Short mmCIF file of C-alpha atoms and ligand atoms in Angstrom, two decimals:
data_model
loop_
_atom_site.label_atom_id
_atom_site.label_comp_id
_atom_site.label_asym_id
_atom_site.label_seq_id
_atom_site.Cartn_x
_atom_site.Cartn_y
_atom_site.Cartn_z
CA MET A 25 111.53 124.06 132.55
CA SER A 26 110.86 120.52 131.37
CA PRO A 27 110.45 117.75 133.91
CA THR A 28 113.54 115.68 134.68
CA ALA A 29 113.88 112.07 135.77
CA SER A 30 114.86 111.37 139.36
CA PRO A 31 118.36 109.84 139.45
CA SER A 32 117.20 106.62 141.15
CA ALA A 33 114.26 106.06 138.80
CA THR A 34 114.87 103.27 136.30
CA ARG A 35 111.43 102.33 134.99
CA VAL A 36 110.05 103.41 131.64
CA LEU A 37 106.41 103.13 130.59
CA VAL A 38 106.11 102.65 126.83
CA LEU A 39 102.84 103.73 125.24
CA ASN A 40 101.65 102.99 121.73
CA SER A 41 98.46 104.90 121.27
CA GLY A 42 96.15 104.07 118.36
CA SER A 43 92.83 105.68 117.44
CA SER A 44 90.84 103.21 119.56
CA SER A 45 93.56 101.30 121.39
CA LEU A 46 96.35 101.80 123.90
CA LYS A 47 99.18 99.28 124.06
CA TYR A 48 101.69 99.52 126.87
CA GLN A 49 104.70 97.93 128.47
CA LEU A 50 106.50 98.76 131.69
CA LEU A 51 110.23 98.04 131.63
CA ASP A 52 112.94 98.39 134.24
CA MET A 53 116.03 99.64 132.46
CA GLY A 54 118.14 99.15 135.60
CA ASP A 55 118.13 95.37 135.33
CA GLY A 56 116.53 95.01 131.89
CA THR A 57 113.37 93.27 133.13
CA ARG A 58 109.93 93.71 131.67
CA LEU A 59 107.42 94.28 134.47
CA ALA A 60 104.12 94.26 132.59
CA ALA A 61 102.51 94.41 129.16
CA GLY A 62 98.98 94.86 127.97
CA LEU A 63 96.46 96.71 125.92
CA VAL A 64 93.13 98.47 126.08
CA GLU A 65 91.07 97.86 122.95
CA ARG A 66 87.86 99.32 121.53
CA ILE A 67 88.26 102.58 123.46
CA GLY A 68 85.07 104.65 123.15
CA GLU A 69 82.90 101.62 122.39
CA GLU A 70 80.42 100.06 124.77
CA SER A 71 82.50 97.08 125.71
CA SER A 72 86.19 97.88 125.71
CA ARG A 73 88.65 95.14 126.54
CA VAL A 74 91.50 95.45 129.03
CA VAL A 75 94.20 92.79 128.83
CA HIS A 76 97.05 92.93 131.32
CA THR A 77 99.98 90.55 131.73
CA PRO A 78 102.19 90.89 134.82
CA LEU A 79 105.74 89.93 133.82
CA GLY A 80 107.93 90.91 136.78
CA PRO A 81 109.82 88.54 139.09
CA ASP A 82 106.55 87.49 140.80
CA ALA A 83 104.50 87.45 137.61
CA GLY A 84 100.90 86.37 138.04
CA GLU A 85 98.24 85.24 135.61
CA LYS A 86 97.19 87.31 132.61
CA ARG A 87 94.04 89.31 133.46
CA GLU A 88 91.32 90.13 130.94
CA ARG A 89 88.15 92.09 131.48
CA THR A 90 85.59 94.07 129.56
CA ALA A 91 84.78 97.55 130.80
CA GLU A 92 83.40 100.80 129.53
CA VAL A 93 86.46 102.84 128.65
CA ALA A 94 85.19 106.13 127.26
CA ASP A 95 88.46 107.71 126.07
CA HIS A 96 92.25 107.50 126.25
CA ASP A 97 92.25 109.23 129.61
CA ALA A 98 90.06 106.47 131.05
CA ALA A 99 92.20 103.88 129.26
CA LEU A 100 95.40 105.10 130.92
CA LYS A 101 93.61 105.13 134.29
CA ALA A 102 92.63 101.49 133.68
CA VAL A 103 96.28 100.71 132.90
CA ALA A 104 97.40 102.52 136.08
CA GLU A 105 94.89 100.48 138.09
CA GLU A 106 96.19 97.19 136.68
CA LEU A 107 99.79 98.17 137.34
CA SER A 108 98.92 99.20 140.93
CA LYS A 109 97.50 95.72 141.57
CA ASP A 110 100.97 94.34 140.74
CA GLY A 111 102.68 96.90 143.01
CA VAL A 112 104.23 98.77 140.07
CA GLY A 113 101.80 101.70 139.85
CA LEU A 114 102.38 104.79 137.78
CA ASP A 115 102.59 106.96 140.91
CA SER A 116 105.87 105.21 141.77
CA PRO A 117 109.00 107.37 142.18
CA GLU A 118 110.83 104.63 140.27
CA LEU A 119 109.17 105.69 137.03
CA ALA A 120 111.77 107.69 135.07
CA ALA A 121 109.81 108.63 131.96
CA VAL A 122 107.08 107.72 129.53
CA GLY A 123 108.21 106.76 126.02
CA HIS A 124 105.65 107.30 123.28
CA ARG A 125 105.64 105.73 119.86
CA VAL A 126 104.93 108.58 117.44
CA VAL A 127 104.43 107.52 113.84
CA HIS A 128 105.41 110.63 111.89
CA GLY A 129 108.26 112.92 112.84
CA GLY A 130 108.73 114.43 109.38
CA LEU A 131 112.18 115.83 108.64
CA ARG A 132 112.47 117.66 111.93
CA PHE A 133 112.77 114.70 114.31
CA SER A 134 115.71 112.42 113.65
CA GLU A 135 116.20 111.59 117.34
CA PRO A 136 113.98 110.76 120.32
CA THR A 137 112.78 114.04 121.76
CA VAL A 138 111.48 115.22 125.12
CA VAL A 139 107.99 116.56 124.45
CA THR A 140 107.44 120.28 125.02
CA ASP A 141 104.52 122.43 123.85
CA GLU A 142 106.54 123.36 120.81
CA VAL A 143 107.35 119.71 119.99
CA LEU A 144 103.69 118.77 120.38
CA ALA A 145 102.71 121.60 118.01
CA GLU A 146 105.17 120.26 115.42
CA ILE A 147 103.76 116.71 115.74
CA GLU A 148 100.36 118.27 115.20
CA ARG A 149 101.62 120.10 112.10
CA LEU A 150 102.47 116.69 110.64
CA VAL A 151 98.87 115.42 110.91
CA PRO A 152 98.17 115.99 107.17
CA VAL A 153 100.88 113.42 106.28
CA ALA A 154 99.84 110.96 109.05
CA PRO A 155 96.10 111.53 109.50
CA LEU A 156 95.42 108.12 111.03
CA HIS A 157 98.30 107.95 113.46
CA ASN A 158 99.63 111.27 114.73
CA PRO A 159 96.31 112.44 116.28
CA ALA A 160 96.14 109.25 118.37
CA ASN A 161 99.79 109.61 119.38
CA ILE A 162 99.14 113.22 120.45
CA THR A 163 96.18 112.07 122.57
CA GLY A 164 98.43 109.50 124.26
CA ILE A 165 101.05 112.13 125.08
CA ARG A 166 98.44 114.58 126.45
CA THR A 167 96.84 111.86 128.56
CA ALA A 168 100.11 110.69 130.08
CA THR A 169 101.21 114.26 130.74
CA ALA A 170 97.97 114.93 132.62
CA LEU A 171 98.54 111.85 134.77
CA ARG A 172 102.20 112.54 135.59
CA PRO A 173 103.05 116.16 134.68
CA ASP A 174 106.28 115.82 136.65
CA LEU A 175 107.69 113.14 134.31
CA PRO A 176 109.55 113.59 131.04
CA GLN A 177 107.41 112.44 128.11
CA VAL A 178 109.62 111.28 125.27
CA ALA A 179 108.50 110.91 121.65
CA VAL A 180 110.23 108.14 119.68
CA PHE A 181 109.45 108.50 115.98
CA ASP A 182 108.81 105.69 113.49
CA THR A 183 110.35 107.84 110.78
CA ALA A 184 113.51 108.87 112.70
CA PHE A 185 115.75 105.98 111.66
CA HIS A 186 115.09 106.76 108.01
CA THR A 187 116.12 110.43 108.14
CA THR A 188 119.64 109.32 107.16
CA MET A 189 118.39 108.29 103.70
CA PRO A 190 120.28 110.21 101.02
CA GLU A 191 118.23 112.85 99.26
CA TYR A 192 118.21 110.84 96.01
CA ALA A 193 116.47 107.95 97.82
CA ALA A 194 114.02 110.20 99.67
CA ARG A 195 112.92 112.33 96.68
CA TYR A 196 110.08 111.39 94.37
CA ALA A 197 110.79 112.46 90.80
CA ILE A 198 107.95 114.98 90.71
CA ASP A 199 107.89 118.77 90.43
CA THR A 200 110.14 120.06 93.21
CA GLU A 201 108.06 123.12 94.13
CA THR A 202 104.88 121.09 94.51
CA ALA A 203 106.71 118.39 96.46
CA ASP A 204 108.32 120.88 98.85
CA ALA A 205 105.17 122.94 99.36
CA HIS A 206 103.26 119.86 100.48
CA ARG A 207 106.11 117.94 102.11
CA VAL A 208 105.76 115.14 99.58
CA ARG A 209 108.82 112.89 99.94
CA ARG A 210 109.71 109.42 101.15
CA TYR A 211 109.85 109.24 104.95
CA GLY A 212 109.68 105.50 105.71
CA PHE A 213 108.08 103.87 108.76
CA HIS A 214 108.70 100.98 111.20
CA GLY A 215 111.99 102.78 111.89
CA THR A 216 112.22 101.69 115.54
CA SER A 217 111.98 98.07 114.42
CA HIS A 218 114.51 98.51 111.60
CA ALA A 219 116.91 100.22 114.04
CA TYR A 220 116.56 97.51 116.67
CA VAL A 221 116.73 94.57 114.26
CA SER A 222 119.70 95.84 112.26
CA ALA A 223 121.69 96.50 115.45
CA ARG A 224 120.69 93.13 116.91
CA THR A 225 121.77 91.42 113.68
CA ALA A 226 125.25 92.96 113.95
CA LYS A 227 125.43 91.55 117.49
CA LEU A 228 124.33 88.13 116.21
CA LEU A 229 127.18 88.27 113.70
CA ASN A 230 129.57 89.39 116.49
CA ARG A 231 130.39 92.52 114.55
CA ASP A 232 130.20 96.21 115.13
CA PRO A 233 127.05 97.76 113.57
CA SER A 234 129.25 100.33 111.80
CA GLU A 235 130.88 97.50 109.81
CA VAL A 236 127.86 95.61 108.53
CA ASN A 237 125.41 96.07 105.67
CA VAL A 238 122.00 94.57 106.34
CA ILE A 239 118.72 94.18 104.45
CA VAL A 240 115.91 94.16 107.04
CA LEU A 241 112.56 92.65 106.04
CA HIS A 242 109.91 93.68 108.58
CA LEU A 243 106.98 91.46 107.57
CA GLY A 244 104.01 91.98 109.86
CA ASN A 245 100.50 92.93 108.89
CA GLY A 246 102.21 96.11 107.69
CA ALA A 247 105.47 95.29 105.93
CA SER A 248 108.58 97.20 104.94
CA ALA A 249 112.14 96.55 103.83
CA SER A 250 115.19 98.65 104.53
CA ALA A 251 118.78 98.82 103.38
CA VAL A 252 121.06 99.63 106.32
CA ALA A 253 124.73 100.45 105.66
CA GLY A 254 126.97 100.58 108.73
CA GLY A 255 124.02 101.19 111.05
CA ARG A 256 122.48 103.95 108.91
CA CYS A 257 119.37 103.56 106.80
CA VAL A 258 120.09 104.29 103.13
CA ASP A 259 116.76 103.24 101.65
CA THR A 260 113.40 101.90 102.78
CA SER A 261 110.29 100.69 101.00
CA MET A 262 107.55 102.77 102.65
CA GLY A 263 107.26 106.34 101.43
CA LEU A 264 105.12 109.40 102.12
CA THR A 265 102.75 107.00 103.89
CA PRO A 266 103.01 103.32 104.86
CA LEU A 267 101.24 102.37 101.60
CA GLU A 268 104.32 102.12 99.37
CA GLY A 269 106.53 99.08 98.90
CA LEU A 270 105.92 95.47 99.83
CA VAL A 271 102.62 93.61 99.54
CA MET A 272 101.06 93.74 103.04
CA GLY A 273 98.12 92.22 104.88
CA THR A 274 95.60 94.74 103.56
CA ARG A 275 97.77 97.32 101.69
CA SER A 276 98.73 97.01 98.05
CA GLY A 277 102.30 98.30 98.34
CA ASP A 278 103.67 99.56 95.00
CA VAL A 279 101.13 100.17 92.26
CA ASP A 280 101.23 102.38 89.18
CA PRO A 281 99.87 105.72 90.53
CA ALA A 282 97.69 105.84 87.40
CA VAL A 283 95.57 103.09 89.00
CA VAL A 284 94.11 105.88 91.14
CA PHE A 285 93.09 108.08 88.17
CA HIS A 286 91.88 105.07 86.23
CA LEU A 287 89.54 104.00 89.02
CA SER A 288 88.39 107.52 89.68
CA ARG A 289 87.58 108.13 85.97
CA ASN A 290 86.23 104.72 85.06
CA ALA A 291 84.83 103.16 88.23
CA GLY A 292 83.33 106.32 89.73
CA MET A 293 85.39 105.93 92.88
CA SER A 294 86.14 108.94 95.08
CA ASN A 295 89.56 109.66 96.62
CA ASP A 296 88.35 108.18 99.87
CA ASP A 297 87.11 105.05 98.08
CA VAL A 298 90.47 104.50 96.41
CA ASP A 299 92.29 105.27 99.67
CA ALA A 300 90.21 102.61 101.45
CA LEU A 301 90.69 100.17 98.56
CA LEU A 302 94.49 100.44 98.54
CA ASN A 303 94.95 100.59 102.33
CA LYS A 304 92.26 98.23 103.59
CA LYS A 305 91.04 95.98 100.80
CA SER A 306 94.25 95.20 98.95
CA GLY A 307 97.42 93.23 99.66
CA LEU A 308 96.86 89.63 100.71
CA VAL A 309 93.23 90.37 101.66
CA GLY A 310 92.54 91.86 98.26
CA LEU A 311 94.21 88.99 96.44
CA CYS A 312 92.64 86.09 98.31
CA GLY A 313 90.34 87.32 101.08
CA ASP A 314 92.69 86.42 103.95
CA ASN A 315 95.53 88.44 105.45
CA ASP A 316 96.79 85.85 107.91
CA MET A 317 99.72 83.93 106.45
CA ARG A 318 98.79 80.85 108.51
CA GLU A 319 95.37 80.68 106.89
CA ILE A 320 96.88 81.29 103.46
CA ARG A 321 99.27 78.35 104.01
CA ARG A 322 96.36 76.12 105.05
CA ARG A 323 94.44 77.07 101.93
CA ILE A 324 97.46 76.46 99.69
CA ASP A 325 97.89 73.02 101.25
CA ALA A 326 94.22 72.35 100.43
CA GLY A 327 94.88 73.26 96.77
CA ASP A 328 93.39 76.79 96.76
CA GLU A 329 94.63 78.64 93.65
CA ARG A 330 93.81 82.17 94.84
CA ALA A 331 95.74 81.65 98.04
CA ARG A 332 98.67 80.28 96.00
CA LEU A 333 98.66 83.35 93.74
CA ALA A 334 98.48 85.70 96.74
CA PHE A 335 101.51 83.97 98.27
CA ASP A 336 103.42 84.15 94.98
CA VAL A 337 102.67 87.86 94.46
CA TYR A 338 103.78 88.55 98.06
CA VAL A 339 107.04 86.63 97.66
CA HIS A 340 107.79 88.03 94.20
CA ARG A 341 107.64 91.60 95.52
CA LEU A 342 109.81 90.66 98.48
CA LYS A 343 112.41 89.14 96.19
CA LYS A 344 112.45 92.25 94.01
CA TYR A 345 113.22 94.39 97.07
CA ILE A 346 115.98 92.05 98.20
CA GLY A 347 117.54 92.39 94.75
CA ALA A 348 117.07 96.16 94.69
CA TYR A 349 118.61 96.67 98.12
CA TYR A 350 121.45 94.31 97.30
CA ALA A 351 122.26 96.64 94.42
CA VAL A 352 121.84 99.75 96.61
CA LEU A 353 124.21 98.37 99.26
CA GLY A 354 126.73 96.78 96.90
CA ARG A 355 127.90 94.39 99.61
CA VAL A 356 125.42 92.62 101.89
CA ASP A 357 126.41 90.88 105.13
CA ALA A 358 122.94 89.74 106.21
CA VAL A 359 119.34 89.52 105.11
CA VAL A 360 117.14 89.44 108.19
CA PHE A 361 113.48 88.56 108.66
CA THR A 362 111.36 90.00 111.45
CA ALA A 363 107.76 90.65 112.69
CA GLY A 364 104.79 88.23 112.60
CA VAL A 365 105.33 86.74 109.15
CA GLY A 366 109.11 87.13 109.07
CA GLU A 367 109.59 85.49 112.46
CA ASN A 368 107.13 82.65 111.93
CA ALA A 369 106.55 81.82 108.28
CA ALA A 370 109.46 79.56 107.26
CA GLU A 371 107.92 79.07 103.77
CA VAL A 372 107.99 82.82 103.09
CA ARG A 373 111.65 83.03 104.14
CA ALA A 374 112.62 80.04 101.99
CA ALA A 375 110.68 81.28 98.96
CA ALA A 376 112.03 84.84 99.22
CA VAL A 377 115.67 83.76 98.91
CA ALA A 378 115.10 80.73 96.62
CA GLY A 379 117.18 80.98 93.47
CA LEU A 380 119.46 83.71 94.85
CA GLU A 381 122.49 81.44 95.38
CA GLU A 382 124.45 83.48 92.83
CA LEU A 383 124.05 86.42 95.23
CA GLY A 384 125.47 84.28 98.05
CA LEU A 385 122.02 83.81 99.59
CA ALA A 386 120.64 80.47 100.78
CA VAL A 387 118.53 79.04 103.59
CA ASP A 388 119.29 75.80 105.44
CA ALA A 389 116.01 73.88 105.44
CA GLY A 390 116.64 72.35 108.87
CA LEU A 391 117.59 75.63 110.56
CA ASN A 392 114.75 77.47 108.82
CA ALA A 393 112.20 74.97 110.15
CA VAL A 394 113.21 75.45 113.81
CA ARG A 395 110.61 77.44 115.76
CA SER A 396 112.20 79.76 118.28
CA GLY A 397 111.76 83.16 119.86
CA GLU A 398 115.52 83.78 119.72
CA ALA A 399 117.60 85.69 117.20
CA ARG A 400 119.19 83.05 114.98
CA LEU A 401 120.98 82.31 111.71
CA ILE A 402 119.14 80.16 109.17
CA SER A 403 121.73 80.17 106.37
CA PRO A 404 124.07 77.24 105.74
CA GLU A 405 127.68 77.70 106.87
CA TYR A 406 129.00 77.97 103.31
CA ALA A 407 126.70 80.91 102.40
CA ARG A 408 128.51 84.21 101.73
CA VAL A 409 125.60 86.23 103.12
CA ALA A 410 124.02 85.43 106.48
CA VAL A 411 120.25 84.95 106.51
CA ALA A 412 118.79 85.53 109.97
CA VAL A 413 115.56 85.68 111.93
CA VAL A 414 115.56 88.38 114.61
CA PRO A 415 112.38 88.91 116.66
CA THR A 416 111.67 92.60 116.73
CA ASP A 417 111.18 94.44 120.03
CA GLU A 418 109.95 97.95 119.39
CA GLU A 419 108.97 98.48 123.03
CA LEU A 420 112.47 97.66 124.30
CA GLU A 421 113.97 99.97 121.70
CA ILE A 422 111.58 102.80 122.64
CA ALA A 423 112.35 102.24 126.34
CA ARG A 424 116.12 102.22 125.68
CA GLN A 425 116.02 105.39 123.63
CA THR A 426 113.76 107.09 126.18
CA TYR A 427 115.91 106.06 129.14
CA ALA A 428 119.15 107.02 127.41
CA LEU A 429 117.71 110.44 126.60
CA VAL A 430 116.47 111.23 130.11
CA ARG A 431 119.74 109.95 131.60
CA GLY A 432 121.63 112.16 129.20
CA ASP A 433 123.58 109.26 127.68
CA ARG A 434 122.10 108.55 124.27
CA GLY A 435 123.55 105.35 122.92
CA ALA A 436 123.46 103.50 126.27
CA ASP A 437 122.65 99.83 125.88
CA ALA A 438 120.48 99.06 128.88
CA GLY A 439 118.54 95.84 129.04
CA GLU A 440 118.81 92.75 126.78
P1 AMP B 511 102.51 91.64 113.27
O1 AMP B 511 101.88 92.80 112.54
O2 AMP B 511 104.02 91.72 113.33
O3 AMP B 511 101.88 91.33 114.59
O4 AMP B 511 102.21 90.36 112.34
C1 AMP B 511 100.91 89.85 112.18
C2 AMP B 511 100.90 88.83 111.07
O5 AMP B 511 101.87 87.80 111.31
C3 AMP B 511 99.58 88.05 110.96
O6 AMP B 511 98.66 88.72 110.16
C4 AMP B 511 100.01 86.74 110.31
O7 AMP B 511 99.94 86.88 108.90
C5 AMP B 511 101.46 86.61 110.68
N1 AMP B 511 101.72 85.48 111.59
C6 AMP B 511 101.62 85.46 112.93
N2 AMP B 511 101.93 84.23 113.41
C7 AMP B 511 102.23 83.46 112.34
C8 AMP B 511 102.61 82.10 112.17
N3 AMP B 511 102.77 81.28 113.19
N4 AMP B 511 102.83 81.66 110.89
C9 AMP B 511 102.67 82.49 109.85
N5 AMP B 511 102.31 83.77 109.94
C10 AMP B 511 102.10 84.26 111.17
#
């Protein structure tokens, strides 16, 4: 029998486990408060870093220390120690569940899922299509299970929101037998963010999510766009892996696949070399040497041509996706920017919709320039299509989905 949450328990620990890092947040879904957030970095190295921020009603100072954290097990113990200092330890009966970000859920997982041995085996079976992420996510789940075997562990998949894509958007036009044998299709990523932001945008517009069509532009170091019709994803820019689509911090996004053969035949590069080139040495970094949009802006202001070109390539791709998803949706109610670049870089937002007035899209310069952590509209009143900035909150969304699942009321809207 799988573990069940105690009826009075309202806290959810959210874990985002990377290959050498563990990010976490503790949320109370009873009253919607965030109790703590932090991360353990450089796990397995000599000097790991533990950063913990207490956020509850009696929040204290942020604490940072270096320590030797050998593995994820030790990392979670370090997290438990920090939380205990704040009186919100992981041994508390108030903890209802642990929600895990899992990057790849393939076609099988379209909903958050309580982890069983069978579910874990399926996540493991997906490692070939998510070699960097799923193994770390599995480690996180195993570690948390060992610490609190009595608690439900819930997997919330980055791909889940995109499983509603119609088959014609998910299929690559390649030989069907080969594609099916190797599970080659478009899955999409950042789904938790796209789900949260599209729903939050409907709320900002005072409309029911089932009524609105939204283009979500998640522009962080990784970047993806999605077309969401009535709350359901109908297309997204990332594909088999997070490499496809927009120009990103270090990833190329769309390229002619023949680039790979060309480099392998003519530059003597191996598969791994080209993989590293397209994932780690491309995008903004490849174009101008920097992946931080703030630095790129500084360089542009100082007259740097390479930085200018990098910005223009980035924005051009973004604009093409806005146009493509406008056509896919037919009617668009809002274009919404989120994540590090989308939430902060007013110039990117302005440039991405510049010249699209015929599509009903415009940005009000004054509203766009306002710096704020709130969800807000930045389009002028006359514009037919709303343009919005909505800070993403993947942890809250994971906690909500986890809590709703263990309470048996999926769709509940705790918090906010
Ligand atoms: P994320 O992956 O969502 O954390 O986004 C990280 C990226 O956001 C960084 O690489 C920067 O390019 C960008 N970013 C963060 N803060 C700002 C800012 N104030 N202005 C412009 N870009 C920013």
